[in-house]
PDB file of C-alpha atoms in Angstrom:
ATOM      1  CA  MET A   1      58.648  91.191 -20.365  1.00 47.00           C
ATOM      2  CA  SER A   2      56.434  92.864 -17.817  1.00 48.00           C
ATOM      3  CA  LEU A   3      52.858  91.739 -17.645  1.00 43.00           C
ATOM      4  CA  LEU A   4      51.882  95.349 -17.435  1.00 43.00           C
ATOM      5  CA  GLU A   5      53.068  95.717 -20.963  1.00 56.00           C
ATOM      6  CA  THR A   6      50.730  92.870 -22.271  1.00 51.00           C
ATOM      7  CA  PRO A   7      48.497  94.246 -25.018  1.00 57.00           C
ATOM      8  CA  THR A   8      44.881  94.765 -23.949  1.00 54.00           C
ATOM      9  CA  GLU A   9      43.512  93.046 -27.039  1.00 55.00           C
ATOM     10  CA  THR A  10      45.326  89.813 -26.240  1.00 54.00           C
ATOM     11  CA  VAL A  11      43.902  89.702 -22.701  1.00 50.00           C
ATOM     12  CA  GLU A  12      40.368  90.332 -23.941  1.00 57.00           C
ATOM     13  CA  THR A  13      40.669  87.614 -26.591  1.00 56.00           C
ATOM     14  CA  GLU A  14      41.830  85.070 -24.031  1.00 57.00           C
ATOM     15  CA  ASN A  15      38.943  85.984 -21.711  1.00 56.00           C
ATOM     16  CA  VAL A  16      36.423  85.452 -24.499  1.00 53.00           C
ATOM     17  CA  GLN A  17      37.880  82.067 -25.348  1.00 62.00           C
ATOM     18  CA  ALA A  18      37.788  80.987 -21.711  1.00 56.00           C
ATOM     19  CA  GLU A  19      34.158  82.002 -21.372  1.00 60.00           C
ATOM     20  CA  SER A  20      33.278  80.023 -24.532  1.00 61.00           C
ATOM     21  CA  VAL A  21      34.911  76.849 -23.221  1.00 53.00           C
ATOM     22  CA  ALA A  22      33.096  77.160 -19.892  1.00 55.00           C
ATOM     23  CA  THR A  23      29.751  77.633 -21.639  1.00 59.00           C
ATOM     24  CA  GLU A  24      30.233  74.500 -23.768  1.00 62.00           C
ATOM     25  CA  ALA A  25      31.204  72.417 -20.735  1.00 55.00           C
ATOM     26  CA  SER A  26      28.126  73.623 -18.854  1.00 58.00           C
ATOM     27  CA  ALA A  27      25.903  72.693 -21.805  1.00 54.00           C
ATOM     28  CA  GLU A  28      27.335  69.164 -21.905  1.00 58.00           C
ATOM     29  CA  VAL A  29      26.647  68.678 -18.187  1.00 52.00           C
ATOM     30  CA  VAL A  30      23.055  69.878 -18.578  1.00 49.00           C
ATOM     31  CA  SER A  31      22.589  67.571 -21.579  1.00 52.00           C
ATOM     32  CA  ALA A  32      23.892  64.538 -19.626  1.00 48.00           C
ATOM     33  CA  GLU A  33      21.638  65.346 -16.672  1.00 49.00           C
ATOM     34  CA  THR A  34      18.643  65.626 -18.985  1.00 49.00           C
ATOM     35  CA  GLU A  35      19.319  62.216 -20.532  1.00 51.00           C
ATOM     36  CA  THR A  36      19.630  60.605 -17.039  1.00 47.00           C
ATOM     37  CA  VAL A  37      16.349  62.115 -15.889  1.00 50.00           C
ATOM     38  CA  ASP A  38      14.599  60.797 -19.013  1.00 64.00           C
ATOM     39  CA  LEU A  39      15.474  57.084 -18.144  1.00 65.00           C
ATOM     40  CA  LEU A  40      12.763  55.440 -15.952  1.00 62.00           C
ATOM     41  CA  GLY A  41      14.292  54.458 -12.693  1.00 63.00           C
ATOM     42  CA  GLY A  42      17.613  55.540 -14.105  1.00 67.00           C
ATOM     43  CA  LYS A  43      17.730  52.282 -16.115  1.00 74.00           C
ATOM     44  CA  TYR A  44      14.817  51.854 -18.550  1.00 71.00           C
ATOM     45  CA  LYS A  45      14.118  53.971 -21.637  1.00 76.00           C
ATOM     46  CA  ASN A  46      10.357  53.536 -21.548  1.00 81.00           C
ATOM     47  CA  ALA A  47       7.470  51.964 -19.621  1.00 76.00           C
ATOM     48  CA  GLY A  48       7.490  48.864 -21.868  1.00 79.00           C
ATOM     49  CA  ASP A  49      11.086  48.040 -20.938  1.00 78.00           C
ATOM     50  CA  LEU A  50      10.271  48.543 -17.266  1.00 74.00           C
ATOM     51  CA  ALA A  51       7.190  46.243 -17.429  1.00 77.00           C
ATOM     52  CA  ALA A  52       9.160  43.534 -19.255  1.00 81.00           C
ATOM     53  CA  ALA A  53      11.921  43.655 -16.661  1.00 78.00           C
ATOM     54  CA  TYR A  54       9.385  43.477 -13.821  1.00 76.00           C
ATOM     55  CA  SER A  55       7.686  40.457 -15.423  1.00 81.00           C
ATOM     56  CA  GLU A  56      10.993  38.649 -15.860  1.00 83.00           C
ATOM     57  CA  GLN A  57      11.987  39.364 -12.272  1.00 81.00           C
ATOM     58  CA  SER A  58       8.635  38.124 -10.948  1.00 83.00           C
ATOM     59  CA  LYS A  59       9.001  34.889 -12.951  1.00 82.00           C
ATOM     60  CA  TYR A  60      12.481  34.309 -11.542  1.00 81.00           C
ATOM     61  CA  ILE A  61      11.335  34.899  -7.955  1.00 83.00           C
ATOM     62  CA  GLY A  62       8.377  32.518  -8.460  1.00 79.00           C
ATOM     63  CA  GLU A  63      10.640  29.739  -9.748  1.00 81.00           C
ATOM     64  CA  LEU A  64      13.075  30.338  -6.897  1.00 79.00           C
ATOM     65  CA  ARG A  65      10.307  30.014  -4.298  1.00 80.00           C
ATOM     66  CA  LYS A  66       9.061  26.829  -5.972  1.00 77.00           C
ATOM     67  CA  ASN A  67      12.533  25.281  -5.913  1.00 76.00           C
ATOM     68  CA  ILE A  68      13.014  26.216  -2.267  1.00 76.00           C
ATOM     69  CA  LYS A  69       9.668  24.607  -1.331  1.00 72.00           C
ATOM     70  CA  GLU A  70      10.540  21.415  -3.237  1.00 70.00           C
ATOM     71  CA  VAL A  71      13.847  21.144  -1.382  1.00 68.00           C
ATOM     72  CA  GLU A  72      12.155  21.782   1.968  1.00 65.00           C
ATOM     73  CA  ASP A  73       9.438  19.192   1.261  1.00 65.00           C
ATOM     74  CA  ARG A  74      11.995  16.639   0.120  1.00 66.00           C
ATOM     75  CA  HIS A  75      13.986  16.981   3.340  1.00 63.00           C
ATOM     76  CA  LYS A  76      11.019  17.373   5.673  1.00 72.00           C
ATOM     77  CA  VAL A  77      10.562  14.689   8.345  1.00 73.00           C
ATOM     78  CA  PRO A  78       7.008  13.349   7.817  1.00 77.00           C
ATOM     79  CA  GLU A  79       4.512  12.722  10.591  1.00 79.00           C
ATOM     80  CA  SER A  80       4.215   9.120   9.360  1.00 78.00           C
ATOM     81  CA  TYR A  81       5.939   6.919   6.789  1.00 80.00           C
ATOM     82  CA  ASP A  82       3.896   5.162   4.123  1.00 78.00           C
ATOM     83  CA  PHE A  83       6.040   2.199   3.079  1.00 81.00           C
ATOM     84  CA  ASN A  84       4.573   0.635  -0.059  1.00 79.00           C
ATOM     85  CA  PHE A  85       5.017  -3.139  -0.207  1.00 80.00           C
ATOM     86  CA  GLU A  86       2.175  -3.626  -2.681  1.00 79.00           C
ATOM     87  CA  GLU A  87       2.540  -4.449  -6.369  1.00 78.00           C
ATOM     88  CA  GLY A  88       4.341  -1.662  -8.164  1.00 75.00           C
ATOM     89  CA  GLY A  89       5.688  -0.192  -4.922  1.00 76.00           C
ATOM     90  CA  GLN A  90       9.356   0.433  -4.231  1.00 73.00           C
ATOM     91  CA  LEU A  91       9.439  -2.346  -1.606  1.00 82.00           C
ATOM     92  CA  GLU A  92       7.241  -4.823  -3.480  1.00 81.00           C
ATOM     93  CA  LYS A  93       9.839  -7.622  -3.531  1.00 81.00           C
ATOM     94  CA  TYR A  94      10.084  -7.533   0.273  1.00 80.00           C
ATOM     95  CA  LYS A  95       6.350  -7.934   0.939  1.00 82.00           C
ATOM     96  CA  GLU A  96       6.807 -11.341   2.566  1.00 78.00           C
ATOM     97  CA  LEU A  97       9.499 -10.006   4.894  1.00 78.00           C
ATOM     98  CA  SER A  98       7.366  -6.983   5.800  1.00 77.00           C
ATOM     99  CA  GLU A  99       4.954  -9.234   7.677  1.00 77.00           C
ATOM    100  CA  THR A 100       7.706  -9.988  10.207  1.00 78.00           C
ATOM    101  CA  LEU A 101       8.700  -6.348  10.789  1.00 80.00           C
ATOM    102  CA  ASP A 102       7.547  -3.997  13.504  1.00 83.00           C
ATOM    103  CA  LEU A 103       6.986  -1.093  11.111  1.00 81.00           C
ATOM    104  CA  PRO A 104       5.541   1.347  13.707  1.00 85.00           C
ATOM    105  CA  TYR A 105       8.682   0.913  15.825  1.00 86.00           C
ATOM    106  CA  LEU A 106      10.980   1.395  12.806  1.00 85.00           C
ATOM    107  CA  ALA A 107       9.029   4.503  11.818  1.00 85.00           C
ATOM    108  CA  GLU A 108       9.608   5.995  15.265  1.00 88.00           C
ATOM    109  CA  VAL A 109      13.337   5.276  14.972  1.00 86.00           C
ATOM    110  CA  PHE A 110      13.484   6.932  11.546  1.00 86.00           C
ATOM    111  CA  LYS A 111      11.549   9.956  12.788  1.00 86.00           C
ATOM    112  CA  LYS A 112      13.730  10.292  15.880  1.00 87.00           C
ATOM    113  CA  ASN A 113      16.820  10.383  13.658  1.00 87.00           C
ATOM    114  CA  GLY A 114      15.314  13.030  11.375  1.00 84.00           C
ATOM    115  CA  LEU A 115      15.023  10.890   8.240  1.00 87.00           C
ATOM    116  CA  ASN A 116      12.776  12.109   5.449  1.00 86.00           C
ATOM    117  CA  LYS A 117      10.602   9.689   3.458  1.00 83.00           C
ATOM    118  CA  GLU A 118      13.223   9.012   0.796  1.00 83.00           C
ATOM    119  CA  GLN A 119      15.988   8.419   3.348  1.00 86.00           C
ATOM    120  CA  ALA A 120      13.788   6.151   5.486  1.00 85.00           C
ATOM    121  CA  GLU A 121      12.826   4.043   2.454  1.00 83.00           C
ATOM    122  CA  GLY A 122      16.490   3.764   1.510  1.00 85.00           C
ATOM    123  CA  VAL A 123      17.520   2.573   4.982  1.00 87.00           C
ATOM    124  CA  LEU A 124      14.620   0.101   5.158  1.00 86.00           C
ATOM    125  CA  GLU A 125      15.341  -1.233   1.680  1.00 85.00           C
ATOM    126  CA  SER A 126      19.020  -1.754   2.559  1.00 86.00           C
ATOM    127  CA  TYR A 127      18.054  -3.548   5.772  1.00 84.00           C
ATOM    128  CA  LEU A 128      15.588  -5.850   4.014  1.00 84.00           C
ATOM    129  CA  GLY A 129      18.086  -6.422   1.224  1.00 84.00           C
ATOM    130  CA  SER A 130      20.722  -7.583   3.718  1.00 84.00           C
ATOM    131  CA  ILE A 131      18.236 -10.028   5.243  1.00 80.00           C
ATOM    132  CA  GLU A 132      17.268 -11.321   1.808  1.00 77.00           C
ATOM    133  CA  ALA A 133      20.914 -11.732   0.801  1.00 77.00           C
ATOM    134  CA  SER A 134      21.706 -13.716   3.944  1.00 74.00           C
ATOM    135  CA  LYS A 135      18.884 -16.201   3.388  1.00 73.00           C
ATOM    136  CA  VAL A 136      20.043 -19.696   2.569  1.00 69.00           C
ATOM    137  CA  LYS A 137      18.473 -21.360  -0.455  1.00 78.00           C
ATOM    138  CA  PRO A 138      16.076 -24.240   0.359  1.00 80.00           C
ATOM    139  CA  GLU A 139      18.075 -26.653  -1.813  1.00 84.00           C
ATOM    140  CA  ASP A 140      21.180 -25.873   0.248  1.00 83.00           C
ATOM    141  CA  GLU A 141      19.295 -26.651   3.467  1.00 85.00           C
ATOM    142  CA  LEU A 142      18.005 -29.951   2.090  1.00 87.00           C
ATOM    143  CA  LEU A 143      21.554 -30.977   1.220  1.00 87.00           C
ATOM    144  CA  LYS A 144      22.283 -31.015   4.954  1.00 86.00           C
ATOM    145  CA  LEU A 145      20.046 -34.087   5.268  1.00 86.00           C
ATOM    146  CA  GLY A 146      22.323 -36.012   2.927  1.00 87.00           C
ATOM    147  CA  HIS A 147      21.031 -39.383   1.702  1.00 88.00           C
ATOM    148  CA  ARG A 148      18.178 -39.158   4.231  1.00 87.00           C
ATOM    149  CA  LYS A 149      16.529 -36.218   2.439  1.00 89.00           C
ATOM    150  CA  GLU A 150      13.794 -38.165   0.652  1.00 90.00           C
ATOM    151  CA  GLN A 151      13.023 -40.254   3.732  1.00 87.00           C
ATOM    152  CA  VAL A 152      12.831 -37.291   6.106  1.00 88.00           C
ATOM    153  CA  LEU A 153      10.642 -35.198   3.781  1.00 90.00           C
ATOM    154  CA  GLY A 154       8.355 -38.096   2.926  1.00 88.00           C
ATOM    155  CA  GLU A 155       7.778 -39.199   6.514  1.00 88.00           C
ATOM    156  CA  LEU A 156       7.314 -35.638   7.793  1.00 89.00           C
ATOM    157  CA  ASN A 157       4.751 -34.853   5.076  1.00 89.00           C
ATOM    158  CA  ASN A 158       2.839 -38.057   5.858  1.00 87.00           C
ATOM    159  CA  TYR A 159       2.920 -37.151   9.536  1.00 86.00           C
ATOM    160  CA  LYS A 160       1.690 -33.633   8.735  1.00 87.00           C
ATOM    161  CA  LYS A 161      -1.389 -34.986   6.943  1.00 85.00           C
ATOM    162  CA  GLY A 162      -2.674 -36.438  10.206  1.00 82.00           C
ATOM    163  CA  LEU A 163      -2.550 -33.105  12.062  1.00 83.00           C
ATOM    164  CA  SER A 164      -5.178 -30.422  12.420  1.00 85.00           C
ATOM    165  CA  GLU A 165      -4.806 -27.276  10.317  1.00 87.00           C
ATOM    166  CA  ALA A 166      -3.574 -25.295  13.322  1.00 86.00           C
ATOM    167  CA  ASP A 167      -0.939 -27.908  14.156  1.00 85.00           C
ATOM    168  CA  GLN A 168       0.156 -28.077  10.524  1.00 86.00           C
ATOM    169  CA  LYS A 169       0.927 -24.357  10.690  1.00 87.00           C
ATOM    170  CA  ILE A 170       3.034 -24.930  13.791  1.00 87.00           C
ATOM    171  CA  LEU A 171       4.964 -27.648  12.009  1.00 85.00           C
ATOM    172  CA  ASP A 172       5.486 -25.485   8.912  1.00 87.00           C
ATOM    173  CA  SER A 173       6.749 -22.571  10.994  1.00 84.00           C
ATOM    174  CA  MET A 174       9.470 -24.809  12.410  1.00 85.00           C
ATOM    175  CA  ALA A 175      10.501 -26.624   9.213  1.00 87.00           C
ATOM    176  CA  THR A 176      12.703 -23.864   7.798  1.00 84.00           C
ATOM    177  CA  THR A 177      16.222 -25.354   7.851  1.00 86.00           C
ATOM    178  CA  GLY A 178      17.926 -28.710   7.459  1.00 88.00           C
ATOM    179  CA  GLU A 179      18.634 -28.837  11.194  1.00 88.00           C
ATOM    180  CA  ALA A 180      14.988 -28.124  11.992  1.00 88.00           C
ATOM    181  CA  LEU A 181      13.780 -30.873   9.648  1.00 89.00           C
ATOM    182  CA  ASP A 182      16.133 -33.333  11.306  1.00 89.00           C
ATOM    183  CA  PHE A 183      14.919 -32.251  14.753  1.00 88.00           C
ATOM    184  CA  LEU A 184      11.257 -32.642  13.792  1.00 87.00           C
ATOM    185  CA  HIS A 185      11.859 -35.999  12.184  1.00 87.00           C
ATOM    186  CA  ARG A 186      13.691 -37.358  15.224  1.00 85.00           C
ATOM    187  CA  ASN A 187      11.237 -36.025  17.790  1.00 83.00           C
ATOM    188  CA  LEU A 188       7.931 -36.424  15.987  1.00 80.00           C
ATOM    189  CA  VAL A 189       8.097 -39.080  13.325  1.00 76.00           C
ATOM    190  CA  LYS A 190      10.625 -41.573  14.668  1.00 67.00           C
ATOM    191  CA  GLU A 191       8.998 -41.513  18.085  1.00 56.00           C
ATOM    192  CA  LYS A 192       5.472 -41.526  16.592  1.00 55.00           C
ATOM    193  CA  LEU A 193       4.569 -38.426  18.607  1.00 48.00           C
ATOM    194  CA  THR A 194       1.574 -36.134  18.184  1.00 47.00           C
ATOM    195  CA  ILE A 195       1.035 -32.474  18.954  1.00 48.00           C
ATOM    196  CA  PRO A 196      -1.933 -32.290  21.329  1.00 45.00           C
ATOM    197  CA  SER A 197      -4.463 -29.523  20.860  1.00 44.00           C
ATOM    198  CA  GLY A 198      -6.088 -29.778  24.265  1.00 42.00           C
ATOM    199  CA  ASN A 199      -4.918 -28.806  27.728  1.00 40.00           C
ATOM    200  CA  VAL A 200      -2.406 -31.140  29.305  1.00 40.00           C
ATOM    201  CA  SER A 201      -0.941 -30.698  32.758  1.00 40.00           C
ATOM    202  CA  ALA A 202       2.444 -29.005  32.424  1.00 36.00           C
ATOM    203  CA  VAL A 203       5.647 -29.743  34.235  1.00 43.00           C
ATOM    204  CA  SER A 204       6.862 -26.164  33.761  1.00 51.00           C
ATOM    205  CA  LYS A 205       5.587 -23.274  35.852  1.00 68.00           C
ATOM    206  CA  GLN A 206       4.047 -22.051  32.615  1.00 78.00           C
ATOM    207  CA  SER A 207       1.216 -23.915  30.998  1.00 83.00           C
ATOM    208  CA  ALA A 208       1.668 -25.629  27.652  1.00 83.00           C
ATOM    209  CA  GLU A 209      -0.498 -22.973  26.016  1.00 85.00           C
ATOM    210  CA  GLU A 210       1.613 -20.169  27.496  1.00 85.00           C
ATOM    211  CA  LEU A 211       4.835 -21.796  26.294  1.00 88.00           C
ATOM    212  CA  LEU A 212       3.398 -22.325  22.820  1.00 87.00           C
ATOM    213  CA  SER A 213       2.238 -18.717  22.692  1.00 87.00           C
ATOM    214  CA  GLU A 214       5.692 -17.562  23.758  1.00 88.00           C
ATOM    215  CA  ALA A 215       7.349 -19.705  21.075  1.00 87.00           C
ATOM    216  CA  ARG A 216       5.004 -18.395  18.378  1.00 87.00           C
ATOM    217  CA  LYS A 217       5.652 -14.802  19.420  1.00 87.00           C
ATOM    218  CA  TYR A 218       9.402 -15.353  19.272  1.00 88.00           C
ATOM    219  CA  GLN A 219       9.087 -16.953  15.830  1.00 86.00           C
ATOM    220  CA  LYS A 220       7.002 -14.039  14.539  1.00 84.00           C
ATOM    221  CA  GLU A 221       9.495 -11.461  15.770  1.00 86.00           C
ATOM    222  CA  ASN A 222      12.678 -13.285  14.780  1.00 84.00           C
ATOM    223  CA  GLY A 223      11.677 -15.768  12.079  1.00 82.00           C
ATOM    224  CA  HIS A 224      13.180 -13.658   9.292  1.00 81.00           C
ATOM    225  CA  LEU A 225      16.580 -13.902  11.030  1.00 81.00           C
ATOM    226  CA  PHE A 226      16.697 -17.674  11.539  1.00 80.00           C
ATOM    227  CA  GLU A 227      18.660 -18.415   8.392  1.00 77.00           C
ATOM    228  CA  ALA A 228      21.193 -15.652   8.998  1.00 77.00           C
ATOM    229  CA  TYR A 229      21.503 -16.324  12.748  1.00 78.00           C
ATOM    230  CA  PRO A 230      21.210 -20.062  13.561  1.00 79.00           C
ATOM    231  CA  ALA A 231      21.420 -19.282  17.282  1.00 79.00           C
ATOM    232  CA  LYS A 232      18.034 -17.567  17.105  1.00 82.00           C
ATOM    233  CA  GLN A 233      16.498 -20.600  15.483  1.00 82.00           C
ATOM    234  CA  GLU A 234      18.050 -22.826  18.150  1.00 82.00           C
ATOM    235  CA  GLU A 235      16.446 -20.636  20.784  1.00 84.00           C
ATOM    236  CA  TYR A 236      13.101 -20.984  19.030  1.00 85.00           C
ATOM    237  CA  LEU A 237      13.469 -24.763  18.857  1.00 84.00           C
ATOM    238  CA  GLY A 238      14.334 -24.731  22.549  1.00 83.00           C
ATOM    239  CA  LYS A 239      11.092 -22.917  23.314  1.00 86.00           C
ATOM    240  CA  MET A 240       9.157 -25.491  21.306  1.00 85.00           C
ATOM    241  CA  ARG A 241      10.954 -28.262  23.162  1.00 83.00           C
ATOM    242  CA  LYS A 242       9.774 -26.741  26.445  1.00 84.00           C
ATOM    243  CA  TYR A 243       6.264 -26.682  25.037  1.00 85.00           C
ATOM    244  CA  PHE A 244       6.447 -30.383  24.142  1.00 83.00           C
ATOM    245  CA  GLN A 245       7.750 -31.233  27.615  1.00 81.00           C
ATOM    246  CA  ALA A 246       5.108 -29.108  29.357  1.00 82.00           C
ATOM    247  CA  ALA A 247       2.452 -30.803  27.252  1.00 79.00           C
ATOM    248  CA  GLY A 248       3.671 -34.188  28.497  1.00 75.00           C
ATOM    249  CA  ILE A 249       5.383 -35.236  25.268  1.00 72.00           C
ATOM    250  CA  PRO A 250       8.730 -37.013  25.668  1.00 63.00           C
ATOM    251  CA  VAL A 251      11.365 -35.330  23.526  1.00 60.00           C
ATOM    252  CA  ASP A 252      14.651 -36.711  22.198  1.00 55.00           C
ATOM    253  CA  ASN A 253      17.239 -34.193  23.466  1.00 49.00           C
TER     254      ASN A 253
END
């Protein structure tokens, strides 16, 4: 059938229907655009919703900043380390050992290696714990004297009573192991020796006072290692032996 023969009424009806559909579609688009424009920021229905969202976001950002600062502070390398050996402190049980440590030097080592306060305390506590664990119990040291224990302790204590307070401290600093007690007993008590306080001409190039000072310094720096490393104690005893010799005191080698 030729299109030219299509009835005019049919064409006009179709045109009207097409125009109606287009008008409805246009109205829907306008309606959707109007609804979008009405939302604040394209997301919130009213100012109250927008204010609530802003408040919640501000709270989240504040907590995030706080957490970041806490992490930064926790991992920050401090200018100085405050190691607490006092009662109630983390390192309280190592207070006695702390007196033999060079804490300023250790602090510099920790700082150089970028350790924060918590890490430095952990390393120091582990180090002191290893020293403490390696210490030999006094009763074990006394067993080394065998059946002579009572005799050695009794005679050394009697000998100690006749010394000045300063010399008693010297004796105490040496009497830390069974071997040391035996050494002191052989060289002081059995030979009826004394520890002179005055100046005595020395055989060594160093004076007796210089040798004694050197021995005391070595004991202060290494005393906490004597029980774990007998060689260090032997070196200390050797320094004291030199002191005795320089002071003119015969020593049983």
